[in-house]
mmCIF file with all atom_site columns, C-alpha atoms in Angstrom:
data_model
loop_
_atom_site.group_PDB
_atom_site.id
_atom_site.type_symbol
_atom_site.label_atom_id
_atom_site.label_alt_id
_atom_site.label_comp_id
_atom_site.label_asym_id
_atom_site.label_entity_id
_atom_site.label_seq_id
_atom_site.pdbx_PDB_ins_code
_atom_site.Cartn_x
_atom_site.Cartn_y
_atom_site.Cartn_z
_atom_site.occupancy
_atom_site.B_iso_or_equiv
_atom_site.pdbx_formal_charge
_atom_site.auth_seq_id
_atom_site.auth_comp_id
_atom_site.auth_asym_id
_atom_site.auth_atom_id
_atom_site.pdbx_PDB_model_num
ATOM 1   C CA . MET A 1 1   ? 18.664 130.366 130.007 1.00 0.00 ? 1   MET A CA 1
ATOM 2   C CA . THR A 1 2   ? 20.509 127.377 128.692 1.00 0.00 ? 2   THR A CA 1
ATOM 3   C CA . THR A 1 3   ? 21.963 124.735 130.931 1.00 0.00 ? 3   THR A CA 1
ATOM 4   C CA . THR A 1 4   ? 25.429 123.293 130.640 1.00 0.00 ? 4   THR A CA 1
ATOM 5   C CA . LYS A 1 5   ? 24.478 120.075 132.441 1.00 0.00 ? 5   LYS A CA 1
ATOM 6   C CA . THR A 1 6   ? 25.186 116.817 130.630 1.00 0.00 ? 6   THR A CA 1
ATOM 7   C CA . SER A 1 7   ? 22.463 114.167 130.605 1.00 0.00 ? 7   SER A CA 1
ATOM 8   C CA . ALA A 1 8   ? 23.316 110.580 131.494 1.00 0.00 ? 8   ALA A CA 1
ATOM 9   C CA . GLU A 1 9   ? 22.461 109.549 127.954 1.00 0.00 ? 9   GLU A CA 1
ATOM 10  C CA . VAL A 1 10  ? 24.877 112.010 126.332 1.00 0.00 ? 10  VAL A CA 1
ATOM 11  C CA . LYS A 1 11  ? 27.567 111.155 128.892 1.00 0.00 ? 11  LYS A CA 1
ATOM 12  C CA . THR A 1 12  ? 27.161 107.428 128.212 1.00 0.00 ? 12  THR A CA 1
ATOM 13  C CA . LYS A 1 13  ? 27.205 107.919 124.439 1.00 0.00 ? 13  LYS A CA 1
ATOM 14  C CA . ILE A 1 14  ? 30.359 110.047 124.552 1.00 0.00 ? 14  ILE A CA 1
ATOM 15  C CA . LEU A 1 15  ? 32.232 107.618 126.775 1.00 0.00 ? 15  LEU A CA 1
ATOM 16  C CA . LEU A 1 16  ? 31.312 104.594 124.658 1.00 0.00 ? 16  LEU A CA 1
ATOM 17  C CA . ASP A 1 17  ? 31.868 106.313 121.304 1.00 0.00 ? 17  ASP A CA 1
ATOM 18  C CA . GLU A 1 18  ? 35.264 107.591 122.288 1.00 0.00 ? 18  GLU A CA 1
ATOM 19  C CA . ALA A 1 19  ? 36.293 104.234 123.771 1.00 0.00 ? 19  ALA A CA 1
ATOM 20  C CA . ASN A 1 20  ? 35.244 102.503 120.570 1.00 0.00 ? 20  ASN A CA 1
ATOM 21  C CA . LEU A 1 21  ? 37.151 105.013 118.407 1.00 0.00 ? 21  LEU A CA 1
ATOM 22  C CA . ALA A 1 22  ? 40.341 104.181 120.289 1.00 0.00 ? 22  ALA A CA 1
ATOM 23  C CA . PHE A 1 23  ? 40.508 100.926 118.330 1.00 0.00 ? 23  PHE A CA 1
ATOM 24  C CA . SER A 1 24  ? 40.598 102.746 115.008 1.00 0.00 ? 24  SER A CA 1
ATOM 25  C CA . GLU A 1 25  ? 43.277 105.127 116.352 1.00 0.00 ? 25  GLU A CA 1
ATOM 26  C CA . THR A 1 26  ? 45.318 102.179 117.648 1.00 0.00 ? 26  THR A CA 1
ATOM 27  C CA . SER A 1 27  ? 45.281 100.558 114.201 1.00 0.00 ? 27  SER A CA 1
ATOM 28  C CA . GLU A 1 28  ? 46.891 103.707 112.751 1.00 0.00 ? 28  GLU A CA 1
ATOM 29  C CA . ARG A 1 29  ? 49.829 103.728 115.143 1.00 0.00 ? 29  ARG A CA 1
ATOM 30  C CA . LYS A 1 30  ? 53.401 103.279 113.895 1.00 0.00 ? 30  LYS A CA 1
ATOM 31  C CA . ASP A 1 31  ? 54.323 100.778 116.626 1.00 0.00 ? 31  ASP A CA 1
ATOM 32  C CA . SER A 1 32  ? 52.804 97.334  117.155 1.00 0.00 ? 32  SER A CA 1
ATOM 33  C CA . LYS A 1 33  ? 51.263 95.178  119.826 1.00 0.00 ? 33  LYS A CA 1
ATOM 34  C CA . GLY A 1 34  ? 53.722 94.397  122.582 1.00 0.00 ? 34  GLY A CA 1
ATOM 35  C CA . GLU A 1 35  ? 56.018 97.224  121.487 1.00 0.00 ? 35  GLU A CA 1
ATOM 36  C CA . ARG A 1 36  ? 53.990 100.371 122.325 1.00 0.00 ? 36  ARG A CA 1
ATOM 37  C CA . THR A 1 37  ? 56.000 103.578 122.730 1.00 0.00 ? 37  THR A CA 1
ATOM 38  C CA . LEU A 1 38  ? 55.247 107.267 122.997 1.00 0.00 ? 38  LEU A CA 1
ATOM 39  C CA . GLU A 1 39  ? 56.811 107.739 119.540 1.00 0.00 ? 39  GLU A CA 1
ATOM 40  C CA . GLY A 1 40  ? 54.385 105.162 118.081 1.00 0.00 ? 40  GLY A CA 1
ATOM 41  C CA . SER A 1 41  ? 51.599 107.747 117.971 1.00 0.00 ? 41  SER A CA 1
ATOM 42  C CA . ALA A 1 42  ? 50.026 108.305 114.573 1.00 0.00 ? 42  ALA A CA 1
ATOM 43  C CA . TRP A 1 43  ? 50.188 112.000 115.250 1.00 0.00 ? 43  TRP A CA 1
ATOM 44  C CA . GLU A 1 44  ? 52.878 113.891 113.384 1.00 0.00 ? 44  GLU A CA 1
ATOM 45  C CA . GLU A 1 45  ? 54.666 116.192 115.810 1.00 0.00 ? 45  GLU A CA 1
ATOM 46  C CA . GLY A 1 46  ? 55.161 118.928 113.237 1.00 0.00 ? 46  GLY A CA 1
ATOM 47  C CA . ARG A 1 47  ? 51.491 118.909 112.381 1.00 0.00 ? 47  ARG A CA 1
ATOM 48  C CA . MET A 1 48  ? 50.566 119.301 116.050 1.00 0.00 ? 48  MET A CA 1
ATOM 49  C CA . GLU A 1 49  ? 53.024 122.159 116.609 1.00 0.00 ? 49  GLU A CA 1
ATOM 50  C CA . GLY A 1 50  ? 51.282 125.030 118.319 1.00 0.00 ? 50  GLY A CA 1
ATOM 51  C CA . GLU A 1 51  ? 48.279 122.920 119.232 1.00 0.00 ? 51  GLU A CA 1
ATOM 52  C CA . TYR A 1 52  ? 49.604 122.033 122.700 1.00 0.00 ? 52  TYR A CA 1
ATOM 53  C CA . ASP A 1 53  ? 52.398 123.051 125.003 1.00 0.00 ? 53  ASP A CA 1
ATOM 54  C CA . GLU A 1 54  ? 55.074 120.363 125.297 1.00 0.00 ? 54  GLU A CA 1
ATOM 55  C CA . ALA A 1 55  ? 53.912 119.016 128.661 1.00 0.00 ? 55  ALA A CA 1
ATOM 56  C CA . ASP A 1 56  ? 50.346 118.528 127.349 1.00 0.00 ? 56  ASP A CA 1
ATOM 57  C CA . TYR A 1 57  ? 51.638 116.935 124.155 1.00 0.00 ? 57  TYR A CA 1
ATOM 58  C CA . GLN A 1 58  ? 53.704 114.417 126.133 1.00 0.00 ? 58  GLN A CA 1
ATOM 59  C CA . LYS A 1 59  ? 50.684 113.681 128.362 1.00 0.00 ? 59  LYS A CA 1
ATOM 60  C CA . ILE A 1 60  ? 48.573 113.004 125.264 1.00 0.00 ? 60  ILE A CA 1
ATOM 61  C CA . LEU A 1 61  ? 51.165 110.687 123.796 1.00 0.00 ? 61  LEU A CA 1
ATOM 62  C CA . GLU A 1 62  ? 51.221 108.742 127.073 1.00 0.00 ? 62  GLU A CA 1
ATOM 63  C CA . LEU A 1 63  ? 47.430 108.543 127.157 1.00 0.00 ? 63  LEU A CA 1
ATOM 64  C CA . GLN A 1 64  ? 47.384 107.324 123.550 1.00 0.00 ? 64  GLN A CA 1
ATOM 65  C CA . MET A 1 65  ? 50.009 104.669 124.284 1.00 0.00 ? 65  MET A CA 1
ATOM 66  C CA . ASN A 1 66  ? 48.058 103.456 127.342 1.00 0.00 ? 66  ASN A CA 1
ATOM 67  C CA . ALA A 1 67  ? 44.867 103.304 125.269 1.00 0.00 ? 67  ALA A CA 1
ATOM 68  C CA . ALA A 1 68  ? 46.666 101.258 122.607 1.00 0.00 ? 68  ALA A CA 1
ATOM 69  C CA . ILE A 1 69  ? 47.840 98.804  125.235 1.00 0.00 ? 69  ILE A CA 1
ATOM 70  C CA . VAL A 1 70  ? 44.245 98.398  126.478 1.00 0.00 ? 70  VAL A CA 1
ATOM 71  C CA . CYS A 1 71  ? 43.116 97.856  122.894 1.00 0.00 ? 71  CYS A CA 1
ATOM 72  C CA . ASP A 1 72  ? 45.813 95.226  122.443 1.00 0.00 ? 72  ASP A CA 1
ATOM 73  C CA . ASP A 1 73  ? 44.997 93.441  125.697 1.00 0.00 ? 73  ASP A CA 1
ATOM 74  C CA . HIS A 1 74  ? 41.220 93.640  125.388 1.00 0.00 ? 74  HIS A CA 1
ATOM 75  C CA . PRO A 1 75  ? 40.167 93.449  121.731 1.00 0.00 ? 75  PRO A CA 1
ATOM 76  C CA . GLU A 1 76  ? 36.674 92.347  122.814 1.00 0.00 ? 76  GLU A CA 1
ATOM 77  C CA . LEU A 1 77  ? 36.047 95.857  124.061 1.00 0.00 ? 77  LEU A CA 1
ATOM 78  C CA . GLU A 1 78  ? 35.646 97.123  120.487 1.00 0.00 ? 78  GLU A CA 1
ATOM 79  C CA . GLU A 1 79  ? 32.540 94.992  120.021 1.00 0.00 ? 79  GLU A CA 1
ATOM 80  C CA . LYS A 1 80  ? 31.345 95.483  123.621 1.00 0.00 ? 80  LYS A CA 1
ATOM 81  C CA . THR A 1 81  ? 31.484 99.284  123.422 1.00 0.00 ? 81  THR A CA 1
ATOM 82  C CA . ALA A 1 82  ? 29.648 99.268  120.080 1.00 0.00 ? 82  ALA A CA 1
ATOM 83  C CA . GLU A 1 83  ? 26.936 96.925  121.413 1.00 0.00 ? 83  GLU A CA 1
ATOM 84  C CA . LEU A 1 84  ? 26.467 98.973  124.592 1.00 0.00 ? 84  LEU A CA 1
ATOM 85  C CA . PHE A 1 85  ? 26.256 102.179 122.547 1.00 0.00 ? 85  PHE A CA 1
ATOM 86  C CA . ASN A 1 86  ? 23.597 100.680 120.263 1.00 0.00 ? 86  ASN A CA 1
ATOM 87  C CA . ALA A 1 87  ? 21.665 99.339  123.248 1.00 0.00 ? 87  ALA A CA 1
ATOM 88  C CA . ILE A 1 88  ? 21.171 102.711 124.955 1.00 0.00 ? 88  ILE A CA 1
ATOM 89  C CA . THR A 1 89  ? 17.573 103.747 125.541 1.00 0.00 ? 89  THR A CA 1
ATOM 90  C CA . GLN A 1 90  ? 16.066 106.348 127.866 1.00 0.00 ? 90  GLN A CA 1
ATOM 91  C CA . GLU A 1 91  ? 15.029 103.488 130.158 1.00 0.00 ? 91  GLU A CA 1
ATOM 92  C CA . ASN A 1 92  ? 18.443 101.824 130.512 1.00 0.00 ? 92  ASN A CA 1
ATOM 93  C CA . THR A 1 93  ? 20.859 104.738 130.226 1.00 0.00 ? 93  THR A CA 1
ATOM 94  C CA . GLU A 1 94  ? 21.712 104.840 133.929 1.00 0.00 ? 94  GLU A CA 1
ATOM 95  C CA . GLU A 1 95  ? 22.321 101.093 134.017 1.00 0.00 ? 95  GLU A CA 1
ATOM 96  C CA . ILE A 1 96  ? 24.617 101.229 130.995 1.00 0.00 ? 96  ILE A CA 1
ATOM 97  C CA . LEU A 1 97  ? 26.400 104.293 132.375 1.00 0.00 ? 97  LEU A CA 1
ATOM 98  C CA . GLN A 1 98  ? 27.144 102.362 135.583 1.00 0.00 ? 98  GLN A CA 1
ATOM 99  C CA . THR A 1 99  ? 28.489 99.470  133.535 1.00 0.00 ? 99  THR A CA 1
ATOM 100 C CA . VAL A 1 100 ? 30.812 101.871 131.679 1.00 0.00 ? 100 VAL A CA 1
ATOM 101 C CA . LEU A 1 101 ? 31.974 103.693 134.780 1.00 0.00 ? 101 LEU A CA 1
ATOM 102 C CA . GLN A 1 102 ? 32.827 100.386 136.500 1.00 0.00 ? 102 GLN A CA 1
ATOM 103 C CA . ASP A 1 103 ? 34.930 99.091  133.592 1.00 0.00 ? 103 ASP A CA 1
ATOM 104 C CA . ALA A 1 104 ? 38.435 100.486 134.116 1.00 0.00 ? 104 ALA A CA 1
ATOM 105 C CA . ASN A 1 105 ? 39.491 99.581  130.571 1.00 0.00 ? 105 ASN A CA 1
ATOM 106 C CA . ILE A 1 106 ? 36.618 101.392 128.906 1.00 0.00 ? 106 ILE A CA 1
ATOM 107 C CA . MET A 1 107 ? 37.301 104.361 131.103 1.00 0.00 ? 107 MET A CA 1
ATOM 108 C CA . THR A 1 108 ? 40.989 104.362 130.115 1.00 0.00 ? 108 THR A CA 1
ATOM 109 C CA . LEU A 1 109 ? 40.000 104.447 126.431 1.00 0.00 ? 109 LEU A CA 1
ATOM 110 C CA . SER A 1 110 ? 37.444 107.211 127.077 1.00 0.00 ? 110 SER A CA 1
ATOM 111 C CA . LYS A 1 111 ? 39.857 109.275 129.175 1.00 0.00 ? 111 LYS A CA 1
ATOM 112 C CA . THR A 1 112 ? 42.322 109.524 126.330 1.00 0.00 ? 112 THR A CA 1
ATOM 113 C CA . ALA A 1 113 ? 39.863 111.184 123.942 1.00 0.00 ? 113 ALA A CA 1
ATOM 114 C CA . VAL A 1 114 ? 38.039 113.331 126.495 1.00 0.00 ? 114 VAL A CA 1
ATOM 115 C CA . THR A 1 115 ? 41.292 114.592 128.013 1.00 0.00 ? 115 THR A CA 1
ATOM 116 C CA . THR A 1 116 ? 42.789 115.314 124.584 1.00 0.00 ? 116 THR A CA 1
ATOM 117 C CA . PHE A 1 117 ? 39.643 117.228 123.606 1.00 0.00 ? 117 PHE A CA 1
ATOM 118 C CA . ILE A 1 118 ? 39.836 119.446 126.688 1.00 0.00 ? 118 ILE A CA 1
ATOM 119 C CA . LEU A 1 119 ? 43.579 120.021 126.292 1.00 0.00 ? 119 LEU A CA 1
ATOM 120 C CA . ARG A 1 120 ? 42.977 121.013 122.652 1.00 0.00 ? 120 ARG A CA 1
ATOM 121 C CA . PHE A 1 121 ? 40.039 123.231 123.560 1.00 0.00 ? 121 PHE A CA 1
ATOM 122 C CA . PRO A 1 122 ? 40.596 124.523 127.071 1.00 0.00 ? 122 PRO A CA 1
ATOM 123 C CA . THR A 1 123 ? 37.659 126.953 126.920 1.00 0.00 ? 123 THR A CA 1
ATOM 124 C CA . VAL A 1 124 ? 34.266 126.891 125.371 1.00 0.00 ? 124 VAL A CA 1
ATOM 125 C CA . GLN A 1 125 ? 35.237 129.841 123.222 1.00 0.00 ? 125 GLN A CA 1
ATOM 126 C CA . SER A 1 126 ? 38.264 127.991 121.810 1.00 0.00 ? 126 SER A CA 1
ATOM 127 C CA . PHE A 1 127 ? 35.974 125.181 120.684 1.00 0.00 ? 127 PHE A CA 1
ATOM 128 C CA . VAL A 1 128 ? 33.182 127.308 119.246 1.00 0.00 ? 128 VAL A CA 1
ATOM 129 C CA . ASN A 1 129 ? 35.566 129.660 117.438 1.00 0.00 ? 129 ASN A CA 1
ATOM 130 C CA . LYS A 1 130 ? 37.949 127.026 116.090 1.00 0.00 ? 130 LYS A CA 1
ATOM 131 C CA . GLY A 1 131 ? 35.685 124.054 115.552 1.00 0.00 ? 131 GLY A CA 1
ATOM 132 C CA . HIS A 1 132 ? 37.125 120.612 115.845 1.00 0.00 ? 132 HIS A CA 1
ATOM 133 C CA . PRO A 1 133 ? 39.842 120.090 113.213 1.00 0.00 ? 133 PRO A CA 1
ATOM 134 C CA . LEU A 1 134 ? 40.120 116.347 113.877 1.00 0.00 ? 134 LEU A CA 1
ATOM 135 C CA . VAL A 1 135 ? 36.484 115.732 113.020 1.00 0.00 ? 135 VAL A CA 1
ATOM 136 C CA . LEU A 1 136 ? 35.947 113.760 109.841 1.00 0.00 ? 136 LEU A CA 1
ATOM 137 C CA . ALA A 1 137 ? 33.179 114.928 107.576 1.00 0.00 ? 137 ALA A CA 1
ATOM 138 C CA . MET A 1 138 ? 31.376 111.636 108.149 1.00 0.00 ? 138 MET A CA 1
ATOM 139 C CA . ASP A 1 139 ? 31.285 112.172 111.937 1.00 0.00 ? 139 ASP A CA 1
ATOM 140 C CA . GLU A 1 140 ? 27.870 113.790 111.888 1.00 0.00 ? 140 GLU A CA 1
ATOM 141 C CA . TYR A 1 141 ? 27.400 113.753 115.686 1.00 0.00 ? 141 TYR A CA 1
ATOM 142 C CA . MET A 1 142 ? 30.433 115.993 116.241 1.00 0.00 ? 142 MET A CA 1
ATOM 143 C CA . LEU A 1 143 ? 29.647 118.224 113.289 1.00 0.00 ? 143 LEU A CA 1
ATOM 144 C CA . GLU A 1 144 ? 26.065 118.723 114.450 1.00 0.00 ? 144 GLU A CA 1
ATOM 145 C CA . ASN A 1 145 ? 27.217 119.425 117.978 1.00 0.00 ? 145 ASN A CA 1
ATOM 146 C CA . ALA A 1 146 ? 30.129 121.734 117.371 1.00 0.00 ? 146 ALA A CA 1
ATOM 147 C CA . ASP A 1 147 ? 28.604 124.194 119.805 1.00 0.00 ? 147 ASP A CA 1
ATOM 148 C CA . ALA A 1 148 ? 29.062 125.272 123.384 1.00 0.00 ? 148 ALA A CA 1
ATOM 149 C CA . GLN A 1 149 ? 27.003 122.416 124.828 1.00 0.00 ? 149 GLN A CA 1
ATOM 150 C CA . ASN A 1 150 ? 29.256 119.823 123.191 1.00 0.00 ? 150 ASN A CA 1
ATOM 151 C CA . TRP A 1 151 ? 32.279 121.408 124.872 1.00 0.00 ? 151 TRP A CA 1
ATOM 152 C CA . HIS A 1 152 ? 30.459 121.455 128.198 1.00 0.00 ? 152 HIS A CA 1
ATOM 153 C CA . ASP A 1 153 ? 29.588 117.759 127.816 1.00 0.00 ? 153 ASP A CA 1
ATOM 154 C CA . TYR A 1 154 ? 33.251 116.814 127.390 1.00 0.00 ? 154 TYR A CA 1
ATOM 155 C CA . ASN A 1 155 ? 34.328 119.217 130.144 1.00 0.00 ? 155 ASN A CA 1
ATOM 156 C CA . ASN A 1 156 ? 31.711 117.846 132.558 1.00 0.00 ? 156 ASN A CA 1
ATOM 157 C CA . ILE A 1 157 ? 32.852 114.264 131.914 1.00 0.00 ? 157 ILE A CA 1
ATOM 158 C CA . ALA A 1 158 ? 36.495 115.285 132.476 1.00 0.00 ? 158 ALA A CA 1
ATOM 159 C CA . GLN A 1 159 ? 35.655 117.132 135.691 1.00 0.00 ? 159 GLN A CA 1
ATOM 160 C CA . GLU A 1 160 ? 33.456 114.370 137.078 1.00 0.00 ? 160 GLU A CA 1
ATOM 161 C CA . ASN A 1 161 ? 36.212 111.842 136.594 1.00 0.00 ? 161 ASN A CA 1
ATOM 162 C CA . ASN A 1 162 ? 39.061 114.126 137.767 1.00 0.00 ? 162 ASN A CA 1
ATOM 163 C CA . TRP A 1 163 ? 40.838 113.697 134.442 1.00 0.00 ? 163 TRP A CA 1
ATOM 164 C CA . ILE A 1 164 ? 41.890 117.374 134.228 1.00 0.00 ? 164 ILE A CA 1
ATOM 165 C CA . GLU A 1 165 ? 42.175 120.405 136.432 1.00 0.00 ? 165 GLU A CA 1
ATOM 166 C CA . SER A 1 166 ? 39.254 122.827 136.515 1.00 0.00 ? 166 SER A CA 1
ATOM 167 C CA . ALA A 1 167 ? 38.851 124.623 133.264 1.00 0.00 ? 167 ALA A CA 1
#
């Protein structure tokens, strides 16, 4: 029988990778530092039609805006999250995870991506059947893990941090 538990190492890698990716997403926004708005999202509303209900879409836009503000205010986090990610070993995973969990700004960045993922794929079946349309071909980790366990990893992180209601 397979387990749906998420290891500390996987949890840490997801949180750090998603936090780091927020900087790339922020650079694609239509608004600029000091002038962040919901409408500044790089997402095209028409392209997202049918992906979310309106309440979830508005929640995602707000999460993205808040993440962009954190990126603006704490540009050093881009390097910090990359360095922490690259430093992960089996021996220090718990220590790095605690560092991540205690950094409110890293958690804000991670929350945006993890919550968006769960809103986009509310069930394991929706993820396995649909795949992840936002994944770039070069994102090998997501492509190799487009299976049920990957969904459970994101869901477990979201549940543990009370970022979404039970799925």
